[in-house]
PDB file of C-alpha atoms in Angstrom:
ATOM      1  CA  UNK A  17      83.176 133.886 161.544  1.00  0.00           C
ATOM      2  CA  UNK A  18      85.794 131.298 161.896  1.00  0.00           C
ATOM      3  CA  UNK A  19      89.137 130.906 160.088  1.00  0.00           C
ATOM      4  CA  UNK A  20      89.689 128.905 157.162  1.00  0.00           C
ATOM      5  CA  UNK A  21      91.604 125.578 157.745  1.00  0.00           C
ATOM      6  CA  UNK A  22      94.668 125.155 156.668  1.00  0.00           C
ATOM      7  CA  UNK A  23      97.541 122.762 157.645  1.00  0.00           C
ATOM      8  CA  UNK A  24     100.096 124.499 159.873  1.00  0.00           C
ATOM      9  CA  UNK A  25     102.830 122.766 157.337  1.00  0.00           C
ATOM     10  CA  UNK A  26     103.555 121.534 154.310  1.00  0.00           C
ATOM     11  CA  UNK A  27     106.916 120.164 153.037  1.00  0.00           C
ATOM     12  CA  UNK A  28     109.099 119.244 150.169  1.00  0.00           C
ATOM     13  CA  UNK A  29     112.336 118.696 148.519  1.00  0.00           C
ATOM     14  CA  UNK A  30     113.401 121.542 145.530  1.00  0.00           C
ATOM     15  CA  UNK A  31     112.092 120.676 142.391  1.00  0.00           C
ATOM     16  CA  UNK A  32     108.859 118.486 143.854  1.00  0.00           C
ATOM     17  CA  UNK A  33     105.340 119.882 143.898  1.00  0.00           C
ATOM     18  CA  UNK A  34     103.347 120.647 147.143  1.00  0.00           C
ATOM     19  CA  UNK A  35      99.654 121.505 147.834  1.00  0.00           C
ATOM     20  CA  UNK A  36      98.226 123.321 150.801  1.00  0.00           C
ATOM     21  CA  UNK A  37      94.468 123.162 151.124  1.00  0.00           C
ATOM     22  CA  UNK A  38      91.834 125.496 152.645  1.00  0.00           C
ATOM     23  CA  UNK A  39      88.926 124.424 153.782  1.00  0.00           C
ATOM     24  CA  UNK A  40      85.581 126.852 154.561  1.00  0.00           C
ATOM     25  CA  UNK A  41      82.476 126.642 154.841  1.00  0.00           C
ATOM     26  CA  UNK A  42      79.439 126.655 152.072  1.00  0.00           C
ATOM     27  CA  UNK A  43      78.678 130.194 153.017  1.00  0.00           C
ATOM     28  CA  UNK A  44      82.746 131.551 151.670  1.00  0.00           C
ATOM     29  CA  UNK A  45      84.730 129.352 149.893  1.00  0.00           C
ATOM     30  CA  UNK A  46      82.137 126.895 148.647  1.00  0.00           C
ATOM     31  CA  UNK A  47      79.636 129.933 147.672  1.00  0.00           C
ATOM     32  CA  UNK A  48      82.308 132.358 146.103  1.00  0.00           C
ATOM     33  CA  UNK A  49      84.870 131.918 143.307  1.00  0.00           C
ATOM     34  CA  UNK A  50      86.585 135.231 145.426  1.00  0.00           C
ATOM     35  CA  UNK A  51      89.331 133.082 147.387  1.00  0.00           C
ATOM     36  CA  UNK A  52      92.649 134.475 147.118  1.00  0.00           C
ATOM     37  CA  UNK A  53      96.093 133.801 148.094  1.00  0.00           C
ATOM     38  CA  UNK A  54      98.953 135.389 150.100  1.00  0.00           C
ATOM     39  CA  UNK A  55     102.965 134.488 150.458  1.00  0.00           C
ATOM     40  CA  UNK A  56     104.429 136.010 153.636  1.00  0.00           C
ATOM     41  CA  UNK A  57     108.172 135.917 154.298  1.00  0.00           C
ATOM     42  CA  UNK A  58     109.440 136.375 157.843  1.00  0.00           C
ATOM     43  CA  UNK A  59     109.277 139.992 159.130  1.00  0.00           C
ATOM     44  CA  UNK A  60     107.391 140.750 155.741  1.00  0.00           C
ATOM     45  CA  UNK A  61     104.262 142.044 154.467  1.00  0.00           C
ATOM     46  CA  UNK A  62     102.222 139.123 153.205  1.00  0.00           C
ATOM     47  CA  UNK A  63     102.428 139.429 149.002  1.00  0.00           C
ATOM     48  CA  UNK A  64      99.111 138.694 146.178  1.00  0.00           C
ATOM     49  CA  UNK A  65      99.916 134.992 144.913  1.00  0.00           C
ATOM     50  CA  UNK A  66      96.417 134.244 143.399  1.00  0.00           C
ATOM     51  CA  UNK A  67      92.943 136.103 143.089  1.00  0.00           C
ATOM     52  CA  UNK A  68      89.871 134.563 142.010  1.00  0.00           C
ATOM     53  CA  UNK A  69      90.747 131.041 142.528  1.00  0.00           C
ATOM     54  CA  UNK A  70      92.587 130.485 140.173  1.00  0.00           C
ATOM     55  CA  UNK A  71      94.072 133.906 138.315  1.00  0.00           C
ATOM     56  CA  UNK A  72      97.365 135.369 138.917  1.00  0.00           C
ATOM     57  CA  UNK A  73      98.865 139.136 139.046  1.00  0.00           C
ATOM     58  CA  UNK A  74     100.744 140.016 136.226  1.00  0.00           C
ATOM     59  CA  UNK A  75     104.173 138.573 136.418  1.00  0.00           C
ATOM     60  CA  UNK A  76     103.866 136.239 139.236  1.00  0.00           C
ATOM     61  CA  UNK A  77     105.694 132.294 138.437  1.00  0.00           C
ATOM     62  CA  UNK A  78     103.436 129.886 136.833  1.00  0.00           C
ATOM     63  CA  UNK A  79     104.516 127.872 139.440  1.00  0.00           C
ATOM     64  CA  UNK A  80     102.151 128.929 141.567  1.00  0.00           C
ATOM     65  CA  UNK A  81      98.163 127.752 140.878  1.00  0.00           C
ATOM     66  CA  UNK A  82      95.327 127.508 142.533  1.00  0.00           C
ATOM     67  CA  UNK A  83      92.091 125.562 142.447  1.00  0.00           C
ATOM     68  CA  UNK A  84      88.885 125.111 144.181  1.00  0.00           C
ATOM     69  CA  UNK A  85      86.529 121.927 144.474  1.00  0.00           C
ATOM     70  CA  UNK A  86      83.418 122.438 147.352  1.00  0.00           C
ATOM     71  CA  UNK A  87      84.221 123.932 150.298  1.00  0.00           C
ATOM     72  CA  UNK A  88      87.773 123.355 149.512  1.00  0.00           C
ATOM     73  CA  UNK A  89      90.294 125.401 147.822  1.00  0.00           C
ATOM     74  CA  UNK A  90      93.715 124.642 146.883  1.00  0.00           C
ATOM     75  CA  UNK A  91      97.473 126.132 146.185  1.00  0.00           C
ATOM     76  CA  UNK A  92      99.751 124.720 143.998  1.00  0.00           C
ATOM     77  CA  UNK A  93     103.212 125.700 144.146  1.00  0.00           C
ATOM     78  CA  UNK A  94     105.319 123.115 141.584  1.00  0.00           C
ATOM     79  CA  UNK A  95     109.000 123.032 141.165  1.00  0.00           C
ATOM     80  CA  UNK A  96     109.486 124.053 144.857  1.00  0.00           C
ATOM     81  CA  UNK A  97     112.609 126.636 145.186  1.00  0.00           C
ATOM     82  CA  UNK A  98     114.203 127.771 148.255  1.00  0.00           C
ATOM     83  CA  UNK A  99     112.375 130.962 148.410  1.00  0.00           C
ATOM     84  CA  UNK A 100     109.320 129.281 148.398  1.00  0.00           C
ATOM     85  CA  UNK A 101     110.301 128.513 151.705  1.00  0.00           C
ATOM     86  CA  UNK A 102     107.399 131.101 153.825  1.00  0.00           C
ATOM     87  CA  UNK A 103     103.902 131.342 155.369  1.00  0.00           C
ATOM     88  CA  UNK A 104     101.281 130.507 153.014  1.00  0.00           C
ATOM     89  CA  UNK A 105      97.518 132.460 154.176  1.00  0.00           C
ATOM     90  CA  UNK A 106      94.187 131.871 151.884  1.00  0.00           C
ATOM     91  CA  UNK A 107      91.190 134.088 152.167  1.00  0.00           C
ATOM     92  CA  UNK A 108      87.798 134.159 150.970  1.00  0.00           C
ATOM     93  CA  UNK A 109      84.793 136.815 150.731  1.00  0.00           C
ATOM     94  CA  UNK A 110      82.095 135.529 152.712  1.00  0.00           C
ATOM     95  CA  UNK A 111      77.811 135.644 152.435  1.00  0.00           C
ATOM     96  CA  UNK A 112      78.010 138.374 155.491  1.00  0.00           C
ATOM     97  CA  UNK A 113      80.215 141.177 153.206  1.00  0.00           C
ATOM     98  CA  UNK A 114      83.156 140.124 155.399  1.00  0.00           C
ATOM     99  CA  UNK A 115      86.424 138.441 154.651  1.00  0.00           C
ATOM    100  CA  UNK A 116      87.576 135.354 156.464  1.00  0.00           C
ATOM    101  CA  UNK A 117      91.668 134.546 155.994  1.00  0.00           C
ATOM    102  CA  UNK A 118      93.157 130.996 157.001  1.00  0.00           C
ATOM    103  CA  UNK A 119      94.433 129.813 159.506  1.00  0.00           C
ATOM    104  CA  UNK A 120      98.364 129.746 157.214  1.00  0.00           C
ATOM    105  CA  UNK A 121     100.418 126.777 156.281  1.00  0.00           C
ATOM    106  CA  UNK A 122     104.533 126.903 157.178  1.00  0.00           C
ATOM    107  CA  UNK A 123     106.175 125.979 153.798  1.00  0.00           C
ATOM    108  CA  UNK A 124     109.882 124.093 154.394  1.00  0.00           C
ATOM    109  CA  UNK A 125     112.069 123.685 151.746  1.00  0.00           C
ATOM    110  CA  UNK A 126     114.081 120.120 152.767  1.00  0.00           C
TER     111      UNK A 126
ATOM    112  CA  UNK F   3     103.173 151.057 141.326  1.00  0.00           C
ATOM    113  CA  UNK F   4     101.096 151.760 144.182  1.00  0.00           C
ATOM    114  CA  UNK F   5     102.971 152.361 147.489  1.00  0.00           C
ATOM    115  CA  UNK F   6     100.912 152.548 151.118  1.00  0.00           C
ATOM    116  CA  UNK F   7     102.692 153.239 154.156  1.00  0.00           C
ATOM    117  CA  UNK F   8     100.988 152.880 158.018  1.00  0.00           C
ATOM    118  CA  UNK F   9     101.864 155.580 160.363  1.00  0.00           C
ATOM    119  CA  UNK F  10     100.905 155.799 164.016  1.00  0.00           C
ATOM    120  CA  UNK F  11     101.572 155.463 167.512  1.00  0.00           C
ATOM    121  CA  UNK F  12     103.777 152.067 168.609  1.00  0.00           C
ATOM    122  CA  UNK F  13     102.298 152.049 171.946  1.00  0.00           C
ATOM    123  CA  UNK F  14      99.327 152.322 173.224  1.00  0.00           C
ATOM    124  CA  UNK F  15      97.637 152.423 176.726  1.00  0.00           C
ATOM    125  CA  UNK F  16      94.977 149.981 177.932  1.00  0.00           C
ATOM    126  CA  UNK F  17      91.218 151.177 177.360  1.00  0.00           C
ATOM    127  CA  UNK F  18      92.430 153.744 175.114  1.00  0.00           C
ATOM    128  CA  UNK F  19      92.118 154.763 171.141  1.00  0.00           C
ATOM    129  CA  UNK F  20      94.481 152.998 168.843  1.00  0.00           C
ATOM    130  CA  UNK F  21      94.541 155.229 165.274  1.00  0.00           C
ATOM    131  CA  UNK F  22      96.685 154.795 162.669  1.00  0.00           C
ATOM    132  CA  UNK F  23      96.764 156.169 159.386  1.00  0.00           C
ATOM    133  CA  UNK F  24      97.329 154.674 155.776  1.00  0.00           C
ATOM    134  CA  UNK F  25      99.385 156.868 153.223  1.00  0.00           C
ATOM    135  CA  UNK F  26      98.483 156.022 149.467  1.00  0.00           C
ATOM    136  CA  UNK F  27     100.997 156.736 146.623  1.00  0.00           C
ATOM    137  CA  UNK F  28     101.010 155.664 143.115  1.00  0.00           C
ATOM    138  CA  UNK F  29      97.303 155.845 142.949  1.00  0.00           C
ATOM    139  CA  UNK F  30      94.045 157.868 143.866  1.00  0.00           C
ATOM    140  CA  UNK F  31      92.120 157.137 147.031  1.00  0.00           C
ATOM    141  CA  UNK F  32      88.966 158.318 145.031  1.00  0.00           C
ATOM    142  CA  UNK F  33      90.144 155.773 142.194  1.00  0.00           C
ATOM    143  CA  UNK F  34      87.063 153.846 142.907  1.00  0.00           C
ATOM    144  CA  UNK F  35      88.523 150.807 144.757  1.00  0.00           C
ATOM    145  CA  UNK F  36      88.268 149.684 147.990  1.00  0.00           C
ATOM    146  CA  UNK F  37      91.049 150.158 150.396  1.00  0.00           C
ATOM    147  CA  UNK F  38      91.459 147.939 153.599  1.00  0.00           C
ATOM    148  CA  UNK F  39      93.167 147.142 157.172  1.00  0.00           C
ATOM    149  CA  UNK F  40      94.248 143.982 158.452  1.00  0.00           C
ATOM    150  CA  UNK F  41      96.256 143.005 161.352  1.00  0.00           C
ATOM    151  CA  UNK F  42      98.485 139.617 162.699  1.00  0.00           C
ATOM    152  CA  UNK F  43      99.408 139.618 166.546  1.00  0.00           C
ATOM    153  CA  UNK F  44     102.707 138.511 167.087  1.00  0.00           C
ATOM    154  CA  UNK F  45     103.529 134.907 165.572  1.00  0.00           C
ATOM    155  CA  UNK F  46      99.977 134.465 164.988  1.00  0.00           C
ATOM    156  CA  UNK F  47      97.540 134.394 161.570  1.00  0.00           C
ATOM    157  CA  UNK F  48      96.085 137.578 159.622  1.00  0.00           C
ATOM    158  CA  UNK F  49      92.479 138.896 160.274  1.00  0.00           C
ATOM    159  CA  UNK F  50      90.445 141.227 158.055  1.00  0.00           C
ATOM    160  CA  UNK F  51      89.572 143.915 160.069  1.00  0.00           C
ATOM    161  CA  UNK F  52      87.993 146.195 157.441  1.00  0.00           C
ATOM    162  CA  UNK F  53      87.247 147.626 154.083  1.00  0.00           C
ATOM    163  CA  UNK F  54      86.244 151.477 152.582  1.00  0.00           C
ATOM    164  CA  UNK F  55      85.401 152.740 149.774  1.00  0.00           C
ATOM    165  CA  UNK F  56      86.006 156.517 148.979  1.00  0.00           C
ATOM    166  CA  UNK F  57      82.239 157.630 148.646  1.00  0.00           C
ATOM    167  CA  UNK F  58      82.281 156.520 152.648  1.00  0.00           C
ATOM    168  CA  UNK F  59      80.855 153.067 152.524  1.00  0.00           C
ATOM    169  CA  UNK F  60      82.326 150.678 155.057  1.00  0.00           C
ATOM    170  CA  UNK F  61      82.052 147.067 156.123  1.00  0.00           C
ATOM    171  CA  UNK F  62      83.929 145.764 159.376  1.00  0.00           C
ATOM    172  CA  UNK F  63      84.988 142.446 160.936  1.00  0.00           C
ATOM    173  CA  UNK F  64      81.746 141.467 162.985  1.00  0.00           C
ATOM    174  CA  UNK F  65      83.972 140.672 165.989  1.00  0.00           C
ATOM    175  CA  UNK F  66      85.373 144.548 165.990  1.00  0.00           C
ATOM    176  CA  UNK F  67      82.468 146.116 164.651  1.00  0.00           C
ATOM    177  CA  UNK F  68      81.363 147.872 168.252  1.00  0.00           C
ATOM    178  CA  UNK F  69      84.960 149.292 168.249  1.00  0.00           C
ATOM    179  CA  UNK F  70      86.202 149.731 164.825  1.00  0.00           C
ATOM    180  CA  UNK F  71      85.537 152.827 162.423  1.00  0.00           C
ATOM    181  CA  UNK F  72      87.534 153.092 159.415  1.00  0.00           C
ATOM    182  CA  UNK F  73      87.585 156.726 157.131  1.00  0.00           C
ATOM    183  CA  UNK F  74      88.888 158.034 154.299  1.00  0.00           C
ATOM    184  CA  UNK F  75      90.773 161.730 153.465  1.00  0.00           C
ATOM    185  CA  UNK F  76      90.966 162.501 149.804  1.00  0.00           C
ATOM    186  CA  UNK F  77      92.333 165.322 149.959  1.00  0.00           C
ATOM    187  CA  UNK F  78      95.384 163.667 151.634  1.00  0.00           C
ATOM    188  CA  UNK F  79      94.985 160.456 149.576  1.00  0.00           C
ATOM    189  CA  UNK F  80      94.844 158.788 152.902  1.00  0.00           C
ATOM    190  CA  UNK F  81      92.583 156.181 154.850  1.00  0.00           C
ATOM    191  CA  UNK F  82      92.851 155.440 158.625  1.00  0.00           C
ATOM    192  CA  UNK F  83      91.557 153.249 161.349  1.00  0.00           C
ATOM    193  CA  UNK F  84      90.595 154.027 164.347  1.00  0.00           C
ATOM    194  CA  UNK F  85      90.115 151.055 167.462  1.00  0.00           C
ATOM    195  CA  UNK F  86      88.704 152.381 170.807  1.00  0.00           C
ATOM    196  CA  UNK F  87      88.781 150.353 174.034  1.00  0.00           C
ATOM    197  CA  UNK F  88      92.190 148.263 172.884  1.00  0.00           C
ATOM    198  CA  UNK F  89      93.333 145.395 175.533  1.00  0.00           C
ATOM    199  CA  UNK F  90      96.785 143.370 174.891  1.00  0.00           C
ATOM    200  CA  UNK F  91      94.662 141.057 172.731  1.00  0.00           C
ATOM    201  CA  UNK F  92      94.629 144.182 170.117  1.00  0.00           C
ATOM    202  CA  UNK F  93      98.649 144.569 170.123  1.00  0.00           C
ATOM    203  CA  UNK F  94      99.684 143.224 166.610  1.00  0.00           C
ATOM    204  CA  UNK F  95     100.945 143.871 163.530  1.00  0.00           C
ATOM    205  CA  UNK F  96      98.885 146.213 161.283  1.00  0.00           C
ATOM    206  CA  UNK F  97      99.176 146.327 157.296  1.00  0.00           C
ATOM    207  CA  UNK F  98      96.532 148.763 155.248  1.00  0.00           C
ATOM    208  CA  UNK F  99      96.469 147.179 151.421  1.00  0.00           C
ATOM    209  CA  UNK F 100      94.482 148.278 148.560  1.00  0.00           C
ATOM    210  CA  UNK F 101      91.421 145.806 147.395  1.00  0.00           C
ATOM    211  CA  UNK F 102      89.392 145.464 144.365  1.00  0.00           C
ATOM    212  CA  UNK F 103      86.884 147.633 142.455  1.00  0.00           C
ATOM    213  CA  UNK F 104      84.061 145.352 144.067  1.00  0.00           C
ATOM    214  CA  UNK F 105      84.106 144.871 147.846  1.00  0.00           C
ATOM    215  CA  UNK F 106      84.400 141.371 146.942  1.00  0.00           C
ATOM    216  CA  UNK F 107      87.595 139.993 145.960  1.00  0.00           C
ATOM    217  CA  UNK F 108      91.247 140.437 147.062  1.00  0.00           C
ATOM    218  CA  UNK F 109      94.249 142.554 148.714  1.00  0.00           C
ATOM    219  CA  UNK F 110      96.889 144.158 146.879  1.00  0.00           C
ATOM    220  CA  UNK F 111      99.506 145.619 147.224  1.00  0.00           C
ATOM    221  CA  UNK F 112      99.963 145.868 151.326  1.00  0.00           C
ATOM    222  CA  UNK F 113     102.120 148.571 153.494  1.00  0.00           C
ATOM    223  CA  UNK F 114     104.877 146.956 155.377  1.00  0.00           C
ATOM    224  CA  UNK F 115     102.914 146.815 158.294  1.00  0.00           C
ATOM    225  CA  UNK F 116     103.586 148.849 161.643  1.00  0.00           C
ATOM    226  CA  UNK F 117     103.541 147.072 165.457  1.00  0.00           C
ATOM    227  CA  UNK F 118     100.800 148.623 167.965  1.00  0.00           C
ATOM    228  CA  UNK F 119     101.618 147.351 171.483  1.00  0.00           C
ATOM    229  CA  UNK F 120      99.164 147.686 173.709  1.00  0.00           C
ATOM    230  CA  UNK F 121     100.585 148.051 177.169  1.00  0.00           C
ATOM    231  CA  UNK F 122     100.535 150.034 180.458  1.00  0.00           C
TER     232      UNK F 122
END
């Protein structure tokens, strides 16, 4: 199974809204509404951002939302903050029983 | 709040047995979820290595399938991984996380991870 794409960065100044997408295949993302997303700070675990497209844990910023459209799913993250600033990895359940993470997007804060 | 914790050798030698073991506080092993491994090699992505649930069934990562078995210890409230044959290729980062009631669906929380080098 091969990785999700993702772009290996994104960028923005505070305040502005950025998008990282993830693009699979019709047999994961495009067949599942199980994509979920993950916000890794350096040296740490990676952390639950979204689940099921589009739903988020209890607690988590509104800030951060997520979409899907195809083959192609999506993360929001508006008014960008410093501590945005991390590795951004998506994930999807695939038609094998198997999970398939991206390949992760560098967020900068300018 | 669920708490997991990896514990296991650092190193480990060429063509031999990495096993590591996944600690589970906050919440019961048997709760009827499904409770996972994952690794990252150094400054590279994550990859799903695989998933159990407490009655025993497994699904693996078709690329470590021949070399992966993953159990689980109830009356410990633990889960653990075991990887035979590891080369440098398998020295990375490893994190255990709790998934969803349904196989399908999503990881959370994670341990903090623990690094397995695989050298001579």
């Amino acid at each position: 199974q091969s990785a999700l794409t993702q772009p290996a960065s994104v960028s923005g100044s505070p305040g502005q809204s950025i998008t990282i997408s993830c693009t699979g295949t019709s047999r994961d993302v495009g067949d599942y509404n199980y994509v979920s997303w993950y916000q890794q700070h350096s040296g740490k675990a990676p952390k639950l951002l979204i689940y099921d497209v589009s739903s988020r844990p209890s607690g988590l910023s509104d800030r951060f939302s997520g979409a899907k459209s195809g083959n192609t799913a999506s993360l929001t993250i508006s008014g960008l903050q410093a501590e945005d600033e991390a590795d951004y990895y998506c994930s999807s359940y695939t038609s094998s029983s198997t999970y398939v993470f991206g390949t992760g997007t560098k967020v900068t804060v300018l | 709040q669920v708490q997991l914790q990896e514990s296991g050798p650092g190193l480990v030698r060429p063509s031999e047995t990495l096993s590591l073991t996944c600690s589970v506080s906050g919440d019961s092993i048997g709760s009827g979820y499904y409770w996972a491994w994952m690794r990252q090699p150094p400054g590279k992505g994550l990859e799903w290595i695989g998933s159990v649930f407490f009655g025993g069934t497994t699904y693996y990562n078709p690329s470590l399938k021949s070399r992966v078995t993953i159990s689980v210890n109830t009356s410990k409230n633990q889960f653990s991984l075991r990887l035979t044959s590891v080369t440098a290729a398998d020295t990375a980062v490893y994190y255990c996380a709790k998934g969803s009631l349904f196989h399908a669906g999503w990881f959370d929380p994670w341990g903090q991870g623990t690094l397995v080098t695989v050298s001579s």
